[in-house]
Amino acid sequence: MPQVKIPPPYRGPTGGRATVHVDGPTVGDCLAALAESHPGLGELLQEPGGALHRFVTVFVNGDEVERSALDTRVGASDELEILTALAGG
Amino acid sequence: MGGPTGDRLIRVDMTTQTATTEAFPEEWKLLGGRALSARILLEECDPTCDPLGPDNVLVMAPGVISGTAAPTSGRISIGGKSPLTGGIKEANAGGNPGQDLMKLGYRAVIVKGQPQDSEKRYALDVTDSGVEVVDASAHKGKWNYALIDDLAKTYSQTTSFISIGPAGEMMLTGASVACTDQEKERHPARHAARGGLGAVMGSKGLKYVAIDPGKARVRQPAERKEFAQLCKKYTKDYLAGPQMFKTGTSTVVPVANMLNTFPYKNRVEGQSPDAETLDGKNIIASFEERGGGMHNCMTGCVVSCSNVVHDKEGNYKTSALEFETITMLGSNCGIASWEDVADLDRLCDEVGLDTIETGAAIAVYMDSGEMEFGDAEGAKRILHEIAEGTELGKTIGNGAAAIGRKRKHHRVPVVKGQAIPAWDPRPLKATGITYLTSPMGADHTAGLIVNPGLPQDEWVRASQESQLVNAACDSSGFCQFLQPTLDDIRTFYGLLYGEEVTRETIADLAWQCLADEWEFNRRAGFTEKDDVMPECMMKDPIGPAKVVWDVPKELAAQAYIRLEAREELFTAKATG
């Protein structure tokens, strides 16, 4: 199953876990699985219509996934990383 | 050995209005910014002194890397005994004064004494031909923007300025120190805001510092080729990355709101119904019609997190409108329009006030029943009253605790007398531990950890590591938004001076900075009894989980005990 790295601000719903494994053939499916298995995480990642929030960026094996390309295929050994900007003075 | 040589300190005696220079101690070469300020204050300032009296010492210290070609590295620390907290304080700012001082080889400006005549104003001129205190009484009472406009007529285009507004001159404990940005107009929009250091500058009769580097070159490192290569690679890697701050901090609003750290109405809620209208995306959207946009506040910055906000007519209004300001002067006061907050931000920059402290103070005033939440025009009137020095204005200009005492109000969110920033300690426990144990009081830039899911057994380590990384960052001159790691900082230091700076050394430098500051506070009379959250944080629950501050003080106090360094300490990014 693909591994997903969770950014620190979003680790409330994961109980503090920095990485979780989810099953899904595409990036979008993985995010949906992530949301289902970790209540509260979905709304932090996606708008009600399913689009990624503008402050969320997803990478697969270090490459940024286009916002319109959540149907990008992922394999069992791939690593997804979620980033969100959260700091501010 | 190698690198910059011949560095000097500027000493200013405001009792005699004289300035001299002396050699910068060689053994301090890896001390800059916050760490240098802490060392000077510990050695030269009586911690029991009246912070607004002649014995307090005001330090202006650029970071170690400032003035070099390293990206986003020109920040300057302002330090002194805080009239707000009664302890040591460092607040830092961007703009160009830091790197201009360093290009001239000045590692710090140390200001002591006080003029006999408190009605007079003075300035410090720093050029490549020397330093001089000059009369500036003609500028008495000027707001920051008008002051810089006037100074621009007489000083060269290459001059940058550090100044105070009326709040600093009135020695109000919410007063900030302004630094001009790198734009042609030199807006006094970058503020070392927290802790009331503007009041310390005002107490010394020092209205402004003018630094003209002339044709001085950037500082030359010992390992020039390798340093240049590192700068190039660091910049390239940053620009190839996600650039999380490319739209500024104001666009953080919706996430902070979802995480219940977007305080509403004097922090009675963690979320605001006005998150949509306060969201920085509206500012970004305004650029197309009005102009403005994202820019870099200092020469050589690659982050460009600072927004330039224009009004509806397309004229410059303010910069930068940050998340903290939007929260504390907006949501926390029940003010729903980002445009109103932009007006308030400009007024704070003009008068010379910390937007966090002032927003918190106005919210306490509103909460006490004297003004309706959401009254933006009323808030603007208060800022004018601060500039005019009315009784109400001065009380609010002295911060949240002052107006809380005056109104005998029960809900006053401060730690050690300083307002709690937007980032809320109730959902963010490790950040709360920083607020309690940092020498700086409630200051998110001292160690921010936005991780609401962090297990309890990691809170103390997370706070301590963040405090160390941020202390090192604020001593280097790098901006926290570049997010350098301790490994990054020590690599730059090593190439600057041509000698290895080990992990042990950089960790020791960071720890020593905190230790110096804690020692200053101990001598000033602080004890563990001062490490307390205000009652409202423990009694007012927020969010669906109804979280309150419930961290045992004994647990928080463990942040004072140095933990053994682990790999993550050196690879964690500064975050503020």
XYZ file of C-alpha atoms in Angstrom:
665
model
C 0.000 0.000 0.000
C 1.253 3.517 -0.713
C 2.659 5.401 2.229
C 1.377 8.893 2.938
C 3.430 11.448 4.874
C 1.163 13.675 6.950
C 2.272 17.248 7.698
C 2.458 18.167 11.408
C -0.597 20.484 11.393
C -2.758 17.620 10.126
C -1.695 15.009 12.632
C -4.606 15.611 14.990
C -6.860 13.222 13.032
C -4.033 10.680 12.697
C -3.434 10.644 16.422
C -0.009 12.124 15.938
C 1.162 9.616 13.325
C 3.510 11.104 10.743
C 2.934 8.396 8.152
C -0.012 6.169 7.365
C -0.664 3.559 4.715
C -3.760 3.669 2.547
C -4.984 1.654 -0.377
C -5.978 3.153 -3.691
C -4.996 3.073 -7.368
C -4.839 6.871 -7.766
C -3.865 9.900 -5.718
C -7.534 10.859 -5.388
C -8.475 7.396 -4.208
C -5.699 7.445 -1.629
C -6.899 10.799 -0.317
C -10.456 9.488 -0.131
C -9.279 6.427 1.765
C -7.268 8.636 4.052
C -10.306 10.770 4.785
C -12.467 7.751 5.484
C -9.998 6.103 7.831
C -9.153 9.297 9.698
C -12.276 11.374 10.443
C -11.606 15.083 10.265
C -8.708 14.792 7.858
C -10.740 14.996 4.668
C -12.001 18.510 5.328
C -8.445 19.648 5.950
C -7.383 18.313 2.552
C -10.228 18.890 0.164
C -13.130 21.191 -0.513
C -16.659 19.702 -0.413
C -16.510 19.165 -4.187
C -13.340 17.119 -3.897
C -10.830 19.658 -5.174
C -7.676 20.072 -3.141
C -7.677 23.121 -0.887
C -5.457 25.761 -2.444
C -3.135 25.591 0.571
C -2.556 21.858 0.185
C 0.040 20.389 -2.160
C 0.523 16.687 -2.809
C 3.742 15.091 -4.009
C 4.318 11.569 -5.297
C 7.880 10.389 -4.853
C 8.955 14.031 -4.641
C 7.131 15.244 -7.740
C 4.300 17.718 -7.310
C 0.911 16.448 -8.452
C -1.051 18.918 -10.549
C -4.317 19.929 -8.880
C -6.196 18.688 -11.887
C -4.383 15.378 -11.900
C -5.679 13.594 -8.834
C -6.261 10.631 -11.133
C -2.495 10.107 -11.244
C -1.810 6.389 -10.759
C 0.153 5.250 -7.731
C 1.693 1.913 -6.888
C 2.144 0.023 -3.652
C 5.700 1.243 -3.175
C 5.011 4.903 -3.917
C 5.275 7.614 -1.302
C 2.732 10.404 -1.174
C 3.610 13.547 0.758
C 1.103 16.201 1.771
C 2.356 19.699 2.441
C 0.535 22.696 3.804
C 1.882 26.155 4.597
C 1.222 26.958 8.189
C 3.222 29.535 10.041
C 2.986 33.198 10.196
C 4.089 36.318 11.875
C 40.873 31.345 9.726
C 39.553 34.115 7.588
C 36.369 35.814 6.626
C 35.236 39.272 7.638
C 37.783 41.156 9.705
C 37.885 44.531 11.382
C 34.303 44.333 12.640
C 33.283 46.970 15.179
C 30.649 47.833 17.743
C 28.935 51.216 17.893
C 28.437 52.597 21.375
C 25.975 55.420 21.870
C 25.721 57.387 25.107
C 22.437 59.256 25.029
C 23.254 61.104 28.269
C 26.060 62.940 26.489
C 24.722 62.368 22.976
C 27.989 60.900 21.770
C 28.798 57.874 19.662
C 32.035 55.926 19.431
C 33.166 52.686 17.889
C 35.358 49.915 19.175
C 36.669 46.574 17.961
C 34.194 43.707 17.973
C 35.482 40.903 20.207
C 36.931 38.106 18.091
C 35.531 35.495 20.464
C 32.021 36.728 19.654
C 32.289 36.237 15.908
C 29.649 33.483 15.858
C 27.296 35.594 17.964
C 24.840 37.748 16.087
C 21.272 38.965 16.282
C 19.404 37.528 19.224
C 22.353 35.674 20.769
C 24.607 38.717 20.568
C 21.900 40.918 22.053
C 21.445 38.439 24.910
C 25.183 38.319 25.641
C 25.532 42.094 25.637
C 22.505 42.545 27.872
C 23.661 39.901 30.329
C 27.090 41.506 30.563
C 26.196 45.179 30.426
C 22.611 45.714 31.601
C 21.401 45.553 35.192
C 18.416 43.173 34.953
C 16.734 44.992 37.854
C 16.877 48.382 36.137
C 13.901 50.492 35.201
C 13.341 49.436 31.570
C 12.488 53.030 30.678
C 15.318 54.532 32.693
C 18.904 55.413 31.782
C 20.320 52.054 32.881
C 18.478 49.957 30.337
C 20.523 49.038 27.275
C 19.064 49.016 23.775
C 20.848 46.701 21.351
C 20.488 46.624 17.579
C 22.280 43.560 16.260
C 22.184 42.111 12.735
C 22.642 38.373 12.335
C 25.986 36.696 11.720
C 25.240 36.136 8.030
C 23.610 39.541 7.446
C 25.377 41.630 4.848
C 26.652 38.612 2.925
C 25.253 37.287 -0.333
C 23.363 34.524 1.459
C 19.667 34.571 0.507
C 17.083 36.119 2.832
C 19.665 36.746 5.526
C 19.447 40.433 6.425
C 17.333 40.429 9.549
C 18.220 42.589 12.529
C 17.445 41.964 16.188
C 16.430 44.703 18.570
C 17.014 43.831 22.217
C 16.682 45.254 25.691
C 14.900 44.802 28.979
C 11.234 44.810 28.052
C 8.977 47.366 29.717
C 6.101 45.021 28.894
C 7.354 41.781 30.436
C 10.043 43.070 32.776
C 12.383 40.474 31.305
C 14.811 40.279 28.422
C 13.339 40.810 24.976
C 14.450 40.361 21.422
C 12.306 41.249 18.452
C 13.609 41.119 14.915
C 12.673 42.617 11.595
C 13.472 42.457 7.917
C 14.154 45.400 5.675
C 17.621 46.657 4.884
C 19.103 48.223 8.060
C 20.618 44.922 9.218
C 22.607 44.221 6.102
C 23.566 47.890 5.710
C 25.123 47.921 9.184
C 26.964 44.708 8.437
C 28.272 45.934 5.080
C 29.937 48.694 7.084
C 31.295 46.101 9.514
C 29.131 47.116 12.457
C 28.011 44.051 14.384
C 25.835 45.927 16.857
C 24.680 49.317 18.062
C 24.613 49.552 21.873
C 22.598 52.468 23.208
C 22.829 53.524 26.856
C 21.908 56.517 28.995
C 19.176 59.066 28.650
C 19.129 62.766 27.730
C 18.552 65.283 30.521
C 15.889 66.992 28.455
C 13.165 64.467 27.687
C 11.595 66.853 25.182
C 14.547 66.637 22.813
C 14.927 64.059 20.079
C 18.112 62.718 18.554
C 19.223 60.543 15.687
C 22.241 58.347 15.058
C 23.880 58.729 11.669
C 25.978 55.789 10.518
C 28.032 56.122 7.349
C 31.261 54.801 5.902
C 33.013 57.811 7.402
C 31.843 57.345 10.961
C 29.039 57.573 13.487
C 27.442 60.663 14.982
C 24.521 61.619 17.208
C 22.630 64.556 15.727
C 19.702 66.660 16.858
C 16.378 65.405 15.515
C 13.969 67.501 17.553
C 12.422 68.799 14.346
C 11.043 65.305 13.834
C 9.467 65.007 17.272
C 6.041 63.380 17.203
C 6.125 62.421 13.528
C 4.401 59.277 12.395
C 6.729 56.738 10.827
C 5.756 57.214 7.174
C 5.895 61.023 7.347
C 9.222 60.790 9.137
C 10.761 58.618 6.432
C 9.297 60.811 3.676
C 11.000 63.805 5.260
C 14.272 62.004 5.899
C 14.350 60.807 2.300
C 14.661 64.435 1.231
C 17.920 64.923 3.093
C 19.571 61.511 3.232
C 20.977 59.638 0.254
C 18.916 57.073 -1.641
C 21.141 54.303 -0.276
C 20.214 55.081 3.346
C 17.985 52.773 5.369
C 16.295 53.760 8.610
C 15.316 52.375 12.015
C 12.700 54.559 13.684
C 9.933 54.939 16.226
C 6.563 56.622 15.966
C 4.620 58.573 18.588
C 3.927 55.426 20.636
C 7.633 54.904 21.194
C 8.179 58.558 21.993
C 5.416 58.338 24.615
C 7.128 55.206 25.951
C 4.009 53.080 25.564
C 4.817 49.472 26.274
C 3.164 48.216 23.105
C 5.503 50.318 20.958
C 7.488 48.825 18.102
C 10.713 49.666 16.278
C 10.287 50.185 12.525
C 12.799 49.287 9.817
C 12.526 50.477 6.242
C 12.085 47.951 3.463
C 14.122 47.708 0.277
C 11.586 49.433 -1.955
C 12.574 52.773 -3.491
C 10.078 54.528 -1.209
C 11.627 52.854 1.851
C 8.375 52.117 3.647
C 8.799 51.833 7.441
C 6.759 48.660 7.319
C 9.026 46.058 8.892
C 8.635 46.085 12.644
C 10.551 44.577 15.520
C 7.263 44.709 17.274
C 7.014 42.630 20.368
C 7.842 43.536 23.933
C 7.692 47.323 23.764
C 11.247 47.918 22.595
C 10.029 51.042 20.780
C 9.379 52.486 24.232
C 12.972 51.746 25.234
C 14.212 53.570 22.128
C 11.847 56.417 22.992
C 13.082 56.554 26.564
C 16.525 57.293 25.191
C 15.280 60.149 23.028
C 16.401 58.279 19.929
C 13.912 58.990 17.142
C 15.767 57.229 14.368
C 18.969 55.631 13.148
C 20.087 56.330 9.579
C 22.495 53.866 7.987
C 24.104 54.738 4.692
C 26.368 51.932 3.462
C 27.382 54.064 0.472
C 29.277 51.830 -1.889
C 30.219 49.275 0.735
C 30.310 45.771 -0.699
C 28.680 42.655 0.644
C 30.733 40.906 3.309
C 33.348 38.605 1.875
C 33.484 35.092 3.291
C 36.684 33.173 3.882
C 35.709 30.470 1.418
C 34.392 32.754 -1.315
C 33.895 30.205 -4.058
C 32.265 27.595 -1.849
C 30.105 30.196 -0.124
C 28.893 31.521 -3.483
C 28.155 27.982 -4.649
C 26.235 27.287 -1.465
C 24.180 30.477 -1.878
C 23.379 29.494 -5.448
C 22.423 25.933 -4.551
C 20.395 26.992 -1.530
C 18.472 29.498 -3.626
C 17.947 27.023 -6.452
C 16.709 24.328 -4.082
C 14.361 26.752 -2.368
C 12.879 27.961 -5.629
C 12.487 24.388 -6.867
C 10.552 23.472 -3.725
C 6.951 24.158 -2.800
C 7.632 27.792 -1.727
C 4.991 27.569 0.944
C 5.048 31.303 1.673
C 4.810 32.589 -1.882
C 1.361 34.048 -1.183
C 2.325 35.307 2.256
C 1.135 34.331 5.690
C -2.304 35.896 5.287
C -3.458 32.934 3.219
C -2.967 30.700 6.239
C -6.307 31.915 7.630
C -8.556 29.028 6.505
C -6.233 26.312 7.801
C -5.726 28.074 11.114
C -9.478 28.449 11.365
C -10.042 24.750 10.763
C -7.456 23.939 13.419
C -9.190 26.189 15.964
C -6.302 28.586 16.210
C -7.938 31.624 14.633
C -9.119 33.356 17.827
C -12.437 35.143 17.794
C -13.700 37.893 20.095
C -10.945 37.950 22.701
C -10.336 34.248 22.281
C -13.713 32.969 23.460
C -13.752 30.859 20.288
C -11.017 29.273 18.218
C -12.836 29.744 14.953
C -14.280 32.830 13.330
C -17.387 33.077 11.153
C -15.441 35.738 9.260
C -12.636 33.463 8.082
C -13.820 33.739 4.492
C -13.761 37.551 4.379
C -10.487 37.749 6.306
C -8.756 35.112 4.184
C -5.627 36.435 2.500
C -6.867 35.066 -0.804
C -8.916 38.282 -1.002
C -5.715 40.301 -0.770
C -4.140 38.240 -3.542
C -7.259 38.758 -5.656
C -7.043 42.523 -5.149
C -3.654 42.739 -6.867
C -5.084 42.410 -10.366
C -7.347 45.468 -10.180
C -5.541 47.604 -7.632
C -1.899 46.793 -8.098
C 0.360 45.817 -5.243
C 1.542 42.223 -5.074
C 4.096 40.041 -3.393
C 7.572 41.437 -2.835
C 10.746 40.889 -0.879
C 11.183 43.174 2.112
C 14.970 42.982 2.053
C 17.545 42.960 -0.696
C 18.475 39.421 -1.638
C 15.347 37.711 -0.343
C 14.118 34.701 -2.320
C 11.010 34.027 -0.225
C 9.005 37.160 -1.110
C 6.330 36.462 1.497
C 5.445 40.108 1.973
C 2.299 41.457 0.390
C 1.979 45.080 -0.715
C -1.637 46.101 -0.246
C -3.254 48.874 -2.268
C -6.516 50.670 -1.634
C -9.453 50.749 -4.020
C -7.960 53.703 -5.859
C -4.793 51.772 -6.479
C -2.655 53.648 -3.992
C -0.248 51.985 -1.578
C -1.883 51.297 1.760
C 0.296 48.967 3.791
C 2.769 46.115 3.833
C 2.859 43.407 4.962
C -0.598 42.404 6.073
C 0.269 39.255 7.966
C -1.693 36.380 9.469
C -1.037 37.527 13.024
C -2.289 41.021 12.261
C -5.381 39.757 10.450
C -6.158 37.541 13.401
C -5.464 39.866 16.306
C -6.795 43.111 14.827
C -9.443 41.326 12.760
C -11.033 38.120 14.008
C -10.027 38.627 17.638
C -11.777 41.998 17.605
C -14.757 40.602 15.669
C -13.777 42.741 12.680
C -14.741 40.948 9.494
C -13.201 42.993 6.681
C -9.597 42.566 5.623
C -9.724 46.114 4.278
C -10.469 47.457 7.757
C -7.598 45.373 9.106
C -5.350 46.855 6.422
C -6.285 50.327 7.680
C -5.537 49.267 11.246
C -2.230 47.722 10.205
C -1.182 50.946 8.490
C -2.149 52.940 11.572
C -0.118 50.625 13.818
C 2.907 50.986 11.521
C 2.439 54.746 11.468
C 2.093 55.174 15.223
C 4.676 52.460 15.848
C 2.748 49.704 17.593
C 2.846 45.929 17.827
C -0.247 44.706 15.967
C -0.485 41.588 18.162
C -0.395 43.490 21.451
C -2.650 46.246 20.164
C -5.191 43.825 18.706
C -5.258 41.906 21.967
C -5.682 45.132 23.949
C -8.556 46.386 21.790
C -10.229 42.966 22.075
C -9.971 43.091 25.885
C -11.461 46.583 25.796
C -14.315 45.382 23.599
C -14.844 42.314 25.756
C -15.093 44.495 28.849
C -18.179 46.082 27.368
C -16.814 49.482 26.419
C -17.077 48.927 22.677
C -18.930 46.513 20.445
C -16.959 43.692 18.888
C -16.696 44.360 15.176
C -16.551 48.137 15.526
C -13.781 48.765 13.013
C -14.207 52.529 13.011
C -14.063 52.536 16.787
C -10.815 50.549 16.657
C -9.359 53.087 14.223
C -10.395 55.916 16.556
C -8.561 54.180 19.379
C -5.378 54.068 17.308
C -5.696 57.803 16.677
C -6.200 58.264 20.404
C -2.999 56.360 21.054
C -1.150 58.737 18.728
C -2.761 61.708 20.457
C -1.886 60.382 23.902
C -5.349 60.453 25.441
C -5.783 58.514 28.676
C -7.628 55.703 26.914
C -5.140 55.742 24.061
C -2.169 55.439 26.369
C -3.764 52.639 28.363
C -4.487 50.576 25.258
C -1.086 51.503 23.829
C 0.412 49.955 26.944
C -1.048 46.600 25.947
C -3.639 44.003 26.863
C -2.633 43.643 30.509
C -2.788 47.414 31.052
C -6.287 47.816 29.667
C -7.354 44.644 31.477
C -6.220 46.130 34.800
C -7.848 49.446 34.039
C -11.161 47.835 33.165
C -10.840 45.205 35.904
C -11.677 42.672 33.220
C -11.327 38.964 33.923
C -10.333 37.725 30.451
C -6.821 38.982 29.689
C -4.866 36.534 27.508
C -1.244 37.336 28.358
C 1.808 35.438 29.581
C 4.375 37.445 31.563
C 2.427 40.561 30.657
C 2.667 40.002 26.913
C -0.347 39.195 24.740
C -0.684 35.643 23.456
C -0.313 35.613 19.644
C -2.883 34.120 17.278
C -1.445 30.622 17.546
C -3.474 29.288 20.428
C -1.924 27.215 23.212
C -5.122 25.295 23.899
C -5.017 23.107 20.753
C -1.249 23.598 20.318
C 0.162 22.353 23.625
C 3.830 22.347 22.645
C 3.495 25.946 21.489
C 1.937 26.733 24.862
C 4.987 25.268 26.570
C 7.075 27.681 24.505
C 4.915 30.583 25.679
C 5.483 29.570 29.304
C 9.178 28.755 29.210
C 10.637 30.959 26.502
C 12.589 33.915 27.888
C 10.482 35.961 25.474
C 7.082 35.294 27.070
C 4.139 34.542 24.787
C 5.869 34.861 21.435
C 5.175 32.419 18.614
C 8.441 33.270 16.870
C 10.281 31.802 19.869
C 9.126 28.275 19.047
C 5.975 27.536 17.112
C 4.777 23.948 16.800
C 1.591 23.606 14.761
C 0.912 19.952 15.447
C -2.357 19.413 17.295
C -1.891 15.649 17.198
C 1.473 15.618 18.909
C 1.525 13.000 21.683
C 1.982 14.385 25.188
C 5.340 12.721 25.682
C 6.714 14.749 22.754
C 5.489 18.214 23.765
C 8.520 19.228 25.801
C 11.074 18.034 23.272
C 9.177 19.667 20.421
C 9.082 22.983 22.276
C 12.726 22.861 23.286
C 13.934 21.902 19.819
C 11.831 24.600 18.205
C 13.117 27.159 20.704
C 16.700 26.143 19.881
C 16.261 26.177 16.108
C 14.490 29.527 16.173
C 17.065 31.035 18.535
C 19.810 29.973 16.115
C 17.850 31.299 13.152
C 17.218 34.636 14.855
C 20.917 34.890 15.623
C 21.972 34.151 12.054
C 20.067 36.879 10.206
C 18.161 34.306 8.183
C 14.417 34.807 8.032
C 12.364 32.076 9.683
C 10.326 31.838 6.481
C 13.395 30.620 4.602
C 13.145 27.783 7.116
C 16.852 27.094 7.596
C 17.961 24.140 9.696
C 20.798 24.100 12.215
C 22.819 22.163 9.636
C 22.182 24.909 7.078
C 23.182 27.652 9.486
C 26.397 25.959 10.613
C 27.392 25.272 7.015
C 27.043 28.958 6.141
C 28.947 29.938 9.303
C 31.717 27.495 8.475
C 32.265 28.877 4.980
C 31.983 32.461 6.221
C 34.850 32.019 8.650
C 36.757 29.221 6.957
C 36.536 26.774 9.800
C 34.271 23.892 10.598
C 31.291 24.662 12.783
C 30.204 21.343 14.203
C 26.757 20.233 15.187
C 27.858 20.394 18.790
C 28.961 24.010 18.349
C 25.759 25.237 16.713
C 23.613 23.434 19.301
C 25.716 24.954 22.089
C 25.375 28.431 20.576
C 21.601 28.073 20.451
C 21.396 26.715 23.979
C 23.718 29.427 25.306
C 21.443 32.055 23.805
C 18.490 30.686 25.770
C 20.645 30.210 28.875
C 21.844 33.825 28.764
C 18.264 35.032 28.421
C 16.942 32.799 31.199
C 19.779 34.000 33.447
C 18.911 37.625 32.716
C 15.313 36.928 33.664
C 16.355 35.095 36.825
C 18.418 38.094 37.883
C 15.449 40.331 37.028
C 13.439 38.375 39.582
C 11.547 35.861 37.477
C 10.754 32.486 39.023
C 8.716 29.471 37.986
C 5.725 31.259 39.493
C 5.776 33.552 36.476
C 5.360 30.616 34.073
C 1.575 30.618 34.186
C -1.142 30.654 31.601
C -3.901 33.156 32.265
C -7.011 31.738 33.851
C -9.074 32.239 30.693
C -6.907 29.735 28.823
C -7.754 27.144 31.467
C -11.446 27.982 31.773
C -12.617 28.975 28.290
C -12.837 25.853 26.102
C -12.610 26.143 22.327
C -13.342 23.906 19.370
C -15.552 20.848 19.101
C -13.276 18.999 21.503
C -13.659 21.819 24.050
C -9.947 22.051 24.631
C -8.462 24.137 27.423
C -4.915 24.649 28.652
C -4.424 21.707 30.960
C -0.698 21.036 30.774
C 0.787 20.504 34.246
C 3.322 23.211 35.074
C 5.807 20.555 36.150
C 5.686 19.095 32.643
C 6.139 22.483 30.971
C 9.083 23.251 33.263
C 10.985 20.291 31.799
C 11.696 22.501 28.774
C 14.338 24.207 30.936
C 16.346 20.988 31.141
C 18.585 20.436 28.158
C 17.759 17.238 26.330
C 20.331 15.178 24.505
C 20.455 16.283 20.886
C 18.985 13.917 18.340
C 19.287 13.915 14.548
C 16.007 15.796 14.117
C 17.337 18.821 15.999
C 19.754 19.542 13.175
C 17.383 18.904 10.308
C 14.241 20.567 11.689
C 13.257 23.762 9.916
C 12.881 27.063 11.693
C 9.219 28.019 11.900
C 7.748 31.233 13.120
